[in-house]
mmCIF file of C-alpha atoms in Angstrom:
data_model
loop_
_atom_site.group_PDB
_atom_site.id
_atom_site.type_symbol
_atom_site.label_atom_id
_atom_site.label_comp_id
_atom_site.label_asym_id
_atom_site.label_seq_id
_atom_site.Cartn_x
_atom_site.Cartn_y
_atom_site.Cartn_z
ATOM 1 C CA MET A 68 83.820 -17.750 -28.483
ATOM 2 C CA LYS A 69 87.144 -17.167 -30.248
ATOM 3 C CA PRO A 70 89.718 -15.024 -28.355
ATOM 4 C CA ASN A 71 89.849 -12.473 -31.175
ATOM 5 C CA GLN A 72 86.076 -12.115 -31.125
ATOM 6 C CA THR A 73 86.076 -11.656 -27.345
ATOM 7 C CA ARG A 74 88.713 -8.933 -27.611
ATOM 8 C CA LEU A 75 86.765 -7.270 -30.432
ATOM 9 C CA ASN A 76 83.573 -7.203 -28.334
ATOM 10 C CA ILE A 77 85.415 -5.665 -25.379
ATOM 11 C CA LEU A 78 86.930 -2.982 -27.581
ATOM 12 C CA ILE A 79 83.587 -2.167 -29.191
ATOM 13 C CA ALA A 80 82.010 -1.860 -25.743
ATOM 14 C CA ALA A 81 84.753 0.600 -24.784
ATOM 15 C CA MET A 82 84.072 2.616 -27.937
ATOM 16 C CA ILE A 83 80.366 2.815 -27.082
ATOM 17 C CA PHE A 84 81.190 4.003 -23.545
ATOM 18 C CA MET A 85 83.338 6.767 -25.024
ATOM 19 C CA ALA A 86 80.839 7.715 -27.770
ATOM 20 C CA PRO A 87 79.259 10.652 -25.891
ATOM 21 C CA PHE A 88 82.694 12.312 -25.647
ATOM 22 C CA PHE A 89 83.280 12.367 -29.432
ATOM 23 C CA LYS A 90 82.589 15.797 -30.887
ATOM 24 C CA THR A 91 81.487 14.782 -34.381
ATOM 25 C CA ASN A 92 78.144 15.765 -35.890
ATOM 26 C CA ALA A 93 77.225 12.123 -36.444
ATOM 27 C CA GLN A 94 77.512 11.339 -32.731
ATOM 28 C CA SER A 95 75.641 14.427 -31.572
ATOM 29 C CA ASP A 96 72.720 13.420 -33.819
ATOM 30 C CA ASP A 97 72.810 9.723 -32.889
ATOM 31 C CA GLN A 98 69.364 8.602 -31.751
ATOM 32 C CA SER A 99 70.647 5.151 -30.730
ATOM 33 C CA ASN A 100 72.966 6.397 -27.946
ATOM 34 C CA GLY A 101 75.885 4.572 -29.509
ATOM 35 C CA ALA A 102 74.166 1.227 -30.121
ATOM 36 C CA TYR A 103 74.275 1.596 -33.887
ATOM 37 C CA ARG A 104 77.937 2.620 -33.884
ATOM 38 C CA LYS A 105 78.724 -0.709 -32.227
ATOM 39 C CA ILE A 106 76.833 -2.540 -34.973
ATOM 40 C CA TYR A 107 78.469 -0.509 -37.725
ATOM 41 C CA ILE A 108 82.000 -1.080 -36.400
ATOM 42 C CA GLN A 109 81.472 -4.807 -35.980
ATOM 43 C CA GLU A 110 79.870 -5.350 -39.386
ATOM 44 C CA SER A 111 82.303 -3.159 -41.340
ATOM 45 C CA TRP A 112 85.338 -4.603 -39.573
ATOM 46 C CA ALA A 113 84.207 -8.169 -40.309
ATOM 47 C CA LYS A 114 84.235 -7.339 -44.028
ATOM 48 C CA LEU A 115 87.835 -6.115 -43.756
ATOM 49 C CA ASP A 116 89.402 -8.636 -41.379
ATOM 50 C CA THR A 117 88.423 -11.656 -43.433
ATOM 51 C CA ASN A 118 90.908 -14.027 -41.749
ATOM 52 C CA ASN A 119 89.829 -12.899 -38.269
ATOM 53 C CA ASP A 120 93.354 -12.250 -36.996
ATOM 54 C CA GLY A 121 92.594 -8.834 -35.520
ATOM 55 C CA VAL A 122 94.363 -6.761 -38.174
ATOM 56 C CA PHE A 123 93.645 -5.658 -41.736
ATOM 57 C CA THR A 124 96.365 -5.644 -44.394
ATOM 58 C CA GLU A 125 96.669 -4.881 -48.079
ATOM 59 C CA LYS A 126 96.723 -8.606 -48.874
ATOM 60 C CA GLU A 127 93.145 -9.017 -47.667
ATOM 61 C CA ASN A 128 91.708 -6.388 -50.020
ATOM 62 C CA GLU A 129 93.919 -4.065 -52.044
ATOM 63 C CA LEU A 130 91.110 -1.661 -52.959
ATOM 64 C CA SER A 131 89.860 -1.316 -49.377
ATOM 65 C CA TRP A 132 93.445 -0.921 -48.144
ATOM 66 C CA LYS A 133 93.835 2.244 -50.203
ATOM 67 C CA LYS A 134 90.932 3.757 -48.273
ATOM 68 C CA ILE A 135 91.831 2.367 -44.832
ATOM 69 C CA LYS A 136 95.637 2.648 -44.750
ATOM 70 C CA ARG A 137 95.392 6.213 -43.463
ATOM 71 C CA PHE A 138 94.244 4.661 -40.151
ATOM 72 C CA ASP A 139 97.663 2.989 -39.747
ATOM 73 C CA SER A 140 98.885 5.281 -36.963
ATOM 74 C CA ASN A 141 102.076 3.396 -36.093
ATOM 75 C CA GLN A 142 103.058 2.835 -39.739
ATOM 76 C CA ASP A 143 103.417 -0.935 -39.412
ATOM 77 C CA ASN A 144 101.604 -1.610 -42.715
ATOM 78 C CA GLN A 145 98.548 -3.002 -41.024
ATOM 79 C CA VAL A 146 95.479 -1.544 -39.378
ATOM 80 C CA SER A 147 94.488 -2.947 -36.016
ATOM 81 C CA PHE A 148 90.949 -3.013 -34.754
ATOM 82 C CA GLU A 149 91.889 -0.330 -32.221
ATOM 83 C CA GLU A 150 93.154 1.970 -34.956
ATOM 84 C CA TYR A 151 90.110 1.311 -37.093
ATOM 85 C CA SER A 152 87.522 1.829 -34.359
ATOM 86 C CA ASN A 153 89.190 5.030 -33.127
ATOM 87 C CA LYS A 154 89.101 6.694 -36.545
ATOM 88 C CA ILE A 155 86.214 5.267 -38.550
ATOM 89 C CA GLN A 156 83.299 7.625 -39.074
ATOM 90 C CA ILE A 157 79.839 6.476 -40.123
ATOM 91 C CA PRO A 158 79.095 8.028 -43.539
ATOM 92 C CA ASN A 159 76.198 10.467 -43.388
ATOM 93 C CA LEU A 160 75.064 13.551 -45.226
ATOM 94 C CA GLU A 161 76.700 16.662 -43.800
ATOM 95 C CA THR A 162 73.957 19.274 -43.772
ATOM 96 C CA ASP A 163 73.150 22.663 -42.274
ATOM 97 C CA GLY A 164 69.852 21.373 -40.953
ATOM 98 C CA LYS A 165 68.717 19.177 -38.106
ATOM 99 C CA ARG A 166 69.460 15.459 -38.345
ATOM 100 C CA LYS A 167 68.120 12.386 -36.582
ATOM 101 C CA LEU A 168 70.582 9.581 -37.279
ATOM 102 C CA ASN A 169 70.303 5.884 -36.440
ATOM 103 C CA VAL A 170 66.597 5.897 -35.665
ATOM 104 C CA LEU A 171 65.475 2.370 -34.799
ATOM 105 C CA TYR A 172 62.276 1.745 -36.750
ATOM 106 C CA LYS A 173 61.915 -2.025 -36.662
ATOM 107 C CA VAL A 174 63.263 -5.047 -34.805
ATOM 108 C CA THR A 175 63.476 -8.382 -36.626
ATOM 109 C CA LYS A 176 64.949 -11.707 -35.611
ATOM 110 C CA GLU A 177 67.748 -11.199 -38.125
ATOM 111 C CA LYS A 178 68.749 -7.642 -37.165
ATOM 112 C CA ASP A 179 67.605 -4.262 -35.931
ATOM 113 C CA LEU A 180 66.724 -1.805 -38.698
ATOM 114 C CA TYR A 181 67.542 1.894 -38.676
ATOM 115 C CA LEU A 182 66.858 4.970 -40.755
ATOM 116 C CA ASP A 183 68.371 8.456 -40.973
ATOM 117 C CA ILE A 184 66.272 11.615 -41.156
ATOM 118 C CA TYR A 185 67.628 14.859 -42.619
ATOM 119 C CA TYR A 186 65.680 18.117 -42.299
ATOM 120 C CA PRO A 187 65.948 21.254 -44.442
ATOM 121 C CA LYS A 188 67.938 23.959 -42.651
ATOM 122 C CA ASN A 189 65.034 26.392 -42.423
ATOM 123 C CA ALA A 190 62.572 23.850 -41.009
ATOM 124 C CA LYS A 191 60.588 25.170 -38.050
ATOM 125 C CA GLU A 192 59.112 23.347 -35.093
ATOM 126 C CA GLY A 193 55.644 22.136 -36.032
ATOM 127 C CA ASP A 194 56.279 22.120 -39.797
ATOM 128 C CA LYS A 195 54.712 19.279 -41.778
ATOM 129 C CA LEU A 196 57.423 18.452 -44.288
ATOM 130 C CA PRO A 197 57.284 16.404 -47.494
ATOM 131 C CA VAL A 198 59.572 13.366 -47.309
ATOM 132 C CA VAL A 199 61.762 11.744 -49.964
ATOM 133 C CA ILE A 200 62.535 8.152 -48.955
ATOM 134 C CA TYR A 201 65.822 6.846 -50.392
ATOM 135 C CA THR A 202 66.203 3.073 -50.859
ATOM 136 C CA HIS A 203 69.742 1.981 -51.701
ATOM 137 C CA GLY A 204 70.876 -0.373 -54.435
ATOM 138 C CA GLY A 205 73.075 -3.449 -54.189
ATOM 139 C CA GLY A 206 71.146 -6.295 -55.769
ATOM 140 C CA TRP A 207 68.976 -6.738 -52.634
ATOM 141 C CA ALA A 208 72.101 -8.398 -51.181
ATOM 142 C CA ALA A 209 74.515 -5.533 -50.481
ATOM 143 C CA GLY A 210 74.744 -1.777 -49.948
ATOM 144 C CA SER A 211 73.508 0.373 -47.096
ATOM 145 C CA ARG A 212 71.515 3.485 -46.332
ATOM 146 C CA HIS A 213 74.817 5.353 -45.981
ATOM 147 C CA GLY A 214 74.957 5.445 -49.780
ATOM 148 C CA ALA A 215 72.707 8.488 -49.451
ATOM 149 C CA SER A 216 75.854 10.547 -48.872
ATOM 150 C CA ASN A 217 77.776 9.233 -51.893
ATOM 151 C CA ALA A 218 78.399 10.823 -55.295
ATOM 152 C CA SER A 219 75.224 11.647 -57.243
ATOM 153 C CA PHE A 220 72.969 10.711 -54.321
ATOM 154 C CA LYS A 221 74.656 13.340 -52.163
ATOM 155 C CA THR A 222 74.055 15.922 -54.904
ATOM 156 C CA VAL A 223 70.381 15.028 -55.289
ATOM 157 C CA HIS A 224 69.640 14.789 -51.573
ATOM 158 C CA THR A 225 71.437 18.025 -50.715
ATOM 159 C CA ALA A 226 69.475 19.848 -53.427
ATOM 160 C CA LEU A 227 66.179 18.386 -52.219
ATOM 161 C CA LEU A 228 66.918 19.561 -48.684
ATOM 162 C CA ASP A 229 67.536 23.026 -50.092
ATOM 163 C CA LYS A 230 64.147 22.822 -51.825
ATOM 164 C CA GLY A 231 62.342 22.133 -48.552
ATOM 165 C CA PHE A 232 62.095 18.330 -48.615
ATOM 166 C CA CYS A 233 62.939 16.108 -45.681
ATOM 167 C CA VAL A 234 65.163 13.186 -46.792
ATOM 168 C CA VAL A 235 65.003 9.756 -45.141
ATOM 169 C CA SER A 236 67.512 7.016 -45.918
ATOM 170 C CA VAL A 237 66.354 3.505 -45.021
ATOM 171 C CA SER A 238 68.114 0.274 -44.069
ATOM 172 C CA TYR A 239 66.481 -3.035 -44.859
ATOM 173 C CA ARG A 240 67.335 -6.694 -44.407
ATOM 174 C CA LEU A 241 69.446 -8.049 -47.250
ATOM 175 C CA TRP A 242 68.844 -11.230 -49.206
ATOM 176 C CA GLU A 243 70.622 -14.313 -47.842
ATOM 177 C CA LYS A 244 71.447 -17.352 -49.977
ATOM 178 C CA ASP A 245 70.248 -19.728 -47.274
ATOM 179 C CA GLY A 246 66.700 -18.435 -47.657
ATOM 180 C CA THR A 247 66.648 -16.571 -44.354
ATOM 181 C CA THR A 248 65.466 -13.476 -46.190
ATOM 182 C CA SER A 249 64.221 -12.693 -49.690
ATOM 183 C CA MET A 250 63.475 -9.700 -51.882
ATOM 184 C CA ARG A 251 60.019 -9.680 -50.344
ATOM 185 C CA ASP A 252 61.554 -8.894 -46.954
ATOM 186 C CA CYS A 253 63.523 -6.000 -48.472
ATOM 187 C CA VAL A 254 60.316 -4.456 -49.789
ATOM 188 C CA ILE A 255 58.299 -5.136 -46.631
ATOM 189 C CA ASP A 256 60.971 -3.543 -44.440
ATOM 190 C CA CYS A 257 60.922 -0.378 -46.526
ATOM 191 C CA LYS A 258 57.131 -0.254 -46.428
ATOM 192 C CA ASP A 259 57.355 -0.632 -42.654
ATOM 193 C CA ALA A 260 59.738 2.332 -42.610
ATOM 194 C CA LEU A 261 56.985 4.397 -44.268
ATOM 195 C CA ARG A 262 54.475 3.091 -41.745
ATOM 196 C CA TYR A 263 56.855 4.023 -38.909
ATOM 197 C CA LEU A 264 57.172 7.550 -40.300
ATOM 198 C CA SER A 265 53.391 7.745 -40.566
ATOM 199 C CA LYS A 266 52.915 6.513 -36.997
ATOM 200 C CA ASN A 267 55.358 9.118 -35.670
ATOM 201 C CA ASN A 268 54.561 11.919 -38.098
ATOM 202 C CA GLN A 269 53.667 14.447 -35.387
ATOM 203 C CA GLU A 270 56.891 14.075 -33.414
ATOM 204 C CA LEU A 271 58.992 13.929 -36.577
ATOM 205 C CA SER A 272 57.337 17.018 -38.137
ATOM 206 C CA ILE A 273 56.581 15.260 -41.407
ATOM 207 C CA ASP A 274 53.540 15.098 -43.662
ATOM 208 C CA LYS A 275 52.416 11.492 -44.050
ATOM 209 C CA ASN A 276 50.359 12.541 -47.068
ATOM 210 C CA ARG A 277 53.414 13.740 -48.995
ATOM 211 C CA PHE A 278 55.807 10.819 -49.303
ATOM 212 C CA TYR A 279 58.117 10.447 -52.314
ATOM 213 C CA ALA A 280 60.261 7.468 -53.362
ATOM 214 C CA PHE A 281 63.781 7.458 -54.824
ATOM 215 C CA GLY A 282 66.154 4.562 -55.388
ATOM 216 C CA ASP A 283 68.691 2.995 -57.716
ATOM 217 C CA SER A 284 68.947 -0.541 -59.130
ATOM 218 C CA ALA A 285 67.453 -2.865 -56.471
ATOM 219 C CA GLY A 286 66.517 0.310 -54.636
ATOM 220 C CA GLY A 287 64.832 1.481 -57.818
ATOM 221 C CA GLN A 288 62.604 -1.589 -57.782
ATOM 222 C CA ILE A 289 61.845 -0.991 -54.107
ATOM 223 C CA ALA A 290 61.087 2.685 -54.811
ATOM 224 C CA GLN A 291 58.632 1.624 -57.521
ATOM 225 C CA MET A 292 57.009 -0.834 -55.125
ATOM 226 C CA LEU A 293 56.665 1.831 -52.435
ATOM 227 C CA LEU A 294 55.172 4.239 -54.938
ATOM 228 C CA LEU A 295 52.731 1.898 -56.680
ATOM 229 C CA SER A 296 51.621 -0.697 -54.120
ATOM 230 C CA SER A 297 48.964 0.284 -51.589
ATOM 231 C CA PRO A 298 50.009 1.101 -47.995
ATOM 232 C CA GLU A 299 48.154 -1.912 -46.612
ATOM 233 C CA SER A 300 49.747 -4.412 -49.027
ATOM 234 C CA LEU A 301 52.766 -6.539 -48.082
ATOM 235 C CA GLU A 302 52.106 -6.410 -44.366
ATOM 236 C CA GLY A 303 55.117 -6.576 -42.075
ATOM 237 C CA ASP A 304 55.428 -5.598 -38.418
ATOM 238 C CA GLY A 305 52.030 -6.024 -36.789
ATOM 239 C CA SER A 306 52.486 -2.909 -34.644
ATOM 240 C CA LEU A 307 52.802 -0.760 -37.793
ATOM 241 C CA LYS A 308 50.207 -2.281 -40.106
ATOM 242 C CA ASN A 309 47.386 0.189 -39.391
ATOM 243 C CA TYR A 310 49.333 3.335 -40.285
ATOM 244 C CA ASP A 311 48.652 4.674 -43.757
ATOM 245 C CA TYR A 312 50.385 7.261 -45.911
ATOM 246 C CA LYS A 313 50.104 8.820 -49.346
ATOM 247 C CA MET A 314 52.732 8.594 -52.075
ATOM 248 C CA VAL A 315 53.047 11.653 -54.324
ATOM 249 C CA ALA A 316 55.732 10.755 -56.899
ATOM 250 C CA GLY A 317 58.844 8.661 -57.399
ATOM 251 C CA VAL A 318 62.058 8.297 -59.369
ATOM 252 C CA SER A 319 63.740 4.995 -60.215
ATOM 253 C CA TRP A 320 67.310 4.868 -61.521
ATOM 254 C CA TYR A 321 67.896 1.669 -63.544
ATOM 255 C CA GLY A 322 65.432 -0.363 -61.484
ATOM 256 C CA PRO A 323 63.605 -3.446 -62.873
ATOM 257 C CA CYS A 324 59.825 -3.326 -63.220
ATOM 258 C CA ASP A 325 58.899 -6.939 -64.019
ATOM 259 C CA PHE A 326 60.257 -10.380 -63.089
ATOM 260 C CA GLU A 327 57.602 -12.475 -64.820
ATOM 261 C CA LYS A 328 58.623 -11.459 -68.341
ATOM 262 C CA SER A 329 62.087 -13.017 -68.415
ATOM 263 C CA SER A 330 62.846 -11.607 -71.878
ATOM 264 C CA LEU A 331 63.270 -8.184 -70.227
ATOM 265 C CA PHE A 332 66.471 -9.502 -68.657
ATOM 266 C CA ASN A 333 67.700 -11.511 -71.623
ATOM 267 C CA HIS A 334 70.716 -10.675 -73.769
ATOM 268 C CA ASP A 335 72.055 -12.455 -76.821
ATOM 269 C CA ASP A 336 74.811 -14.048 -74.740
ATOM 270 C CA ARG A 337 72.595 -14.595 -71.672
ATOM 271 C CA PRO A 338 69.436 -16.411 -72.785
ATOM 272 C CA ASP A 339 67.818 -16.491 -69.328
ATOM 273 C CA PHE A 340 69.480 -13.843 -67.216
ATOM 274 C CA ARG A 341 66.483 -13.564 -64.893
ATOM 275 C CA ASP A 342 67.910 -16.570 -63.055
ATOM 276 C CA ARG A 343 70.419 -14.184 -61.483
ATOM 277 C CA PHE A 344 67.603 -12.509 -59.563
ATOM 278 C CA GLY A 345 65.041 -15.313 -59.401
ATOM 279 C CA PRO A 346 66.619 -16.922 -56.325
ATOM 280 C CA ARG A 347 66.379 -13.581 -54.531
ATOM 281 C CA ILE A 348 62.601 -13.711 -54.932
ATOM 282 C CA LEU A 349 62.041 -17.415 -54.336
ATOM 283 C CA MET A 350 62.758 -19.376 -51.182
ATOM 284 C CA PRO A 351 64.799 -22.626 -51.351
ATOM 285 C CA ASP A 352 61.642 -24.663 -50.728
ATOM 286 C CA THR A 353 59.340 -22.727 -53.097
ATOM 287 C CA LYS A 354 57.192 -25.121 -55.102
ATOM 288 C CA GLU A 355 57.102 -24.797 -58.881
ATOM 289 C CA LYS A 356 53.400 -23.931 -58.828
ATOM 290 C CA ASP A 357 54.069 -20.953 -56.522
ATOM 291 C CA LYS A 358 56.956 -19.350 -58.412
ATOM 292 C CA LEU A 359 54.908 -17.268 -60.830
ATOM 293 C CA ALA A 360 52.872 -15.676 -58.034
ATOM 294 C CA LEU A 361 56.052 -14.613 -56.257
ATOM 295 C CA TYR A 362 57.535 -13.156 -59.458
ATOM 296 C CA ARG A 363 54.345 -11.203 -60.024
ATOM 297 C CA GLU A 364 54.155 -9.977 -56.431
ATOM 298 C CA MET A 365 57.630 -8.406 -56.681
ATOM 299 C CA SER A 366 56.975 -6.822 -60.101
ATOM 300 C CA PRO A 367 56.091 -3.116 -59.717
ATOM 301 C CA ILE A 368 54.383 -3.052 -63.123
ATOM 302 C CA ASN A 369 51.560 -5.170 -61.723
ATOM 303 C CA TYR A 370 50.601 -2.384 -59.310
ATOM 304 C CA LEU A 371 50.467 0.343 -61.965
ATOM 305 C CA THR A 372 46.998 1.835 -62.483
ATOM 306 C CA LYS A 373 45.490 4.892 -64.103
ATOM 307 C CA THR A 374 45.429 6.614 -60.716
ATOM 308 C CA SER A 375 48.985 5.700 -59.688
ATOM 309 C CA PRO A 376 51.269 8.525 -58.503
ATOM 310 C CA PRO A 377 53.674 9.873 -61.183
ATOM 311 C CA LEU A 378 56.794 7.808 -61.834
ATOM 312 C CA LEU A 379 60.008 8.756 -63.632
ATOM 313 C CA MET A 380 62.245 5.895 -64.784
ATOM 314 C CA ILE A 381 65.786 6.739 -65.916
ATOM 315 C CA GLN A 382 67.616 3.860 -67.602
ATOM 316 C CA GLY A 383 70.865 3.392 -69.513
ATOM 317 C CA ASP A 384 70.598 2.048 -73.051
ATOM 318 C CA SER A 385 73.723 -0.115 -72.559
ATOM 319 C CA ASP A 386 72.895 -1.500 -69.124
ATOM 320 C CA THR A 387 73.475 -5.271 -69.075
ATOM 321 C CA THR A 388 72.380 -5.694 -65.445
ATOM 322 C CA ILE A 389 68.939 -4.106 -65.730
ATOM 323 C CA PRO A 390 68.305 -3.696 -69.472
ATOM 324 C CA VAL A 391 66.649 -0.564 -70.839
ATOM 325 C CA LYS A 392 63.726 -2.761 -71.926
ATOM 326 C CA HIS A 393 62.285 -2.355 -68.430
ATOM 327 C CA ALA A 394 61.695 1.373 -68.939
ATOM 328 C CA TYR A 395 60.148 0.837 -72.367
ATOM 329 C CA TYR A 396 57.916 -1.936 -71.025
ATOM 330 C CA MET A 397 56.637 0.224 -68.158
ATOM 331 C CA GLU A 398 56.048 3.106 -70.561
ATOM 332 C CA GLU A 399 54.124 0.806 -72.905
ATOM 333 C CA LYS A 400 51.743 -0.329 -70.175
ATOM 334 C CA ALA A 401 51.357 3.227 -68.881
ATOM 335 C CA GLU A 402 50.301 4.449 -72.330
ATOM 336 C CA LYS A 403 47.721 1.668 -72.605
ATOM 337 C CA ILE A 404 46.020 2.457 -69.305
ATOM 338 C CA GLY A 405 46.702 6.199 -69.097
ATOM 339 C CA ALA A 406 49.079 6.008 -66.112
ATOM 340 C CA PRO A 407 51.535 8.869 -65.362
ATOM 341 C CA VAL A 408 54.901 7.330 -66.248
ATOM 342 C CA SER A 409 57.795 9.198 -67.874
ATOM 343 C CA ILE A 410 61.119 7.769 -68.999
ATOM 344 C CA ILE A 411 64.547 9.186 -69.767
ATOM 345 C CA ILE A 412 66.913 6.967 -71.732
ATOM 346 C CA VAL A 413 70.598 7.675 -71.155
ATOM 347 C CA LYS A 414 72.717 6.920 -74.216
ATOM 348 C CA ASN A 415 76.011 5.047 -73.855
ATOM 349 C CA ALA A 416 75.233 4.309 -70.188
ATOM 350 C CA GLY A 417 75.679 1.052 -68.362
ATOM 351 C CA HIS A 418 74.660 0.263 -64.799
ATOM 352 C CA ASN A 419 75.422 3.038 -62.287
ATOM 353 C CA TRP A 420 75.779 5.425 -65.262
ATOM 354 C CA ARG A 421 79.060 3.848 -66.326
ATOM 355 C CA LYS A 422 80.241 5.092 -69.688
ATOM 356 C CA VAL A 423 79.997 2.490 -72.470
ATOM 357 C CA GLY A 424 81.935 3.373 -75.616
ATOM 358 C CA ALA A 425 81.288 7.121 -75.480
ATOM 359 C CA ASP A 426 80.258 9.839 -73.057
ATOM 360 C CA ILE A 427 76.824 9.333 -71.581
ATOM 361 C CA ASN A 428 74.042 11.603 -72.796
ATOM 362 C CA PRO A 429 72.426 13.206 -70.878
ATOM 363 C CA THR A 430 75.378 13.741 -68.545
ATOM 364 C CA ARG A 431 75.430 12.611 -64.924
ATOM 365 C CA GLY A 432 74.869 16.219 -63.870
ATOM 366 C CA GLU A 433 71.848 16.482 -66.146
ATOM 367 C CA ILE A 434 70.468 13.209 -64.745
ATOM 368 C CA GLU A 435 70.802 14.619 -61.249
ATOM 369 C CA GLN A 436 69.077 17.854 -62.226
ATOM 370 C CA SER A 437 66.253 15.995 -63.989
ATOM 371 C CA THR A 438 65.690 13.956 -60.840
ATOM 372 C CA ILE A 439 65.611 17.024 -58.626
ATOM 373 C CA ALA A 440 63.319 18.880 -61.030
ATOM 374 C CA TYR A 441 60.880 15.941 -61.125
ATOM 375 C CA PHE A 442 60.439 15.956 -57.369
ATOM 376 C CA VAL A 443 60.126 19.745 -57.272
ATOM 377 C CA SER A 444 57.520 19.678 -60.042
ATOM 378 C CA ASN A 445 55.442 17.338 -57.873
ATOM 379 C CA PHE A 446 56.046 19.264 -54.627
#
């Protein structure tokens, strides 16, 4: 083992020993007794200290430096691991209600998987609460459940807590280029999170018959899969497979609905843009004859039926990552079979509601309120 790595492991161990003495909300709610903090520090530090020299400087990442330089206690224009680990806080929703953070729900050979549970402030012991499950975006290859506390997601989740929902933010394995994991694993992990919640519904004071799905981009596709595919499909952890649940409604922000119809991803200057995501569905050794079945399996539209729970898709008309055609295509099928799908098309909006040429319409605030209202209307 490299000397720097040995020193890093010793320092992380020291931080875990000291964790109970930190007076932050996040630590007091930590269900992992410090184990997850160790993981978070190690993984986040590795992304900063790219040359593995034990310090992080502006040269390594100028954008990240702007956020991290405040940790530079001795003003030497670099942040040491000690400075970083002493000051870094795990991003979570700050709420007035009870929280269960860093709940281990599944162990895989690649990594342990955690979720965070946020309760409405007026929740009482023995309540059976409806649950909104948030699945983060990031192209199935990046992002984390901590995005639940960022920007528009913070607004939506805080409002849902005020409305009496429980909010659960889920981690899942990310796609790896070497074929270790695929999009299928992302979806299965999130379905296992639902099964875990179902298994432990009594202790967690949640109603396994009132689950809701919410996600953006890749998380939007996962949210659609959670909403539309049956609880027993896409089996994962054997210890969780017999626990069922009921989905009530879901909202997808700029999430794809179909990978078979490649024209949904195409643009004039990108004649076969599906190839960007195809490798995240296929394995390196996937045979040509098996590709179509895998594309279909990961396409939420194939699970849509007349009796599906209500789905709201919100898409930007100028999104070049997940084109607006996905919303129109899902709406078209829904109309044919009588399924409950609604769409909102945001004008002048690219991916992540970026403005393209003019102000987006409806506004970001109106998108947030529409999302909140949709869940409340299906309470």
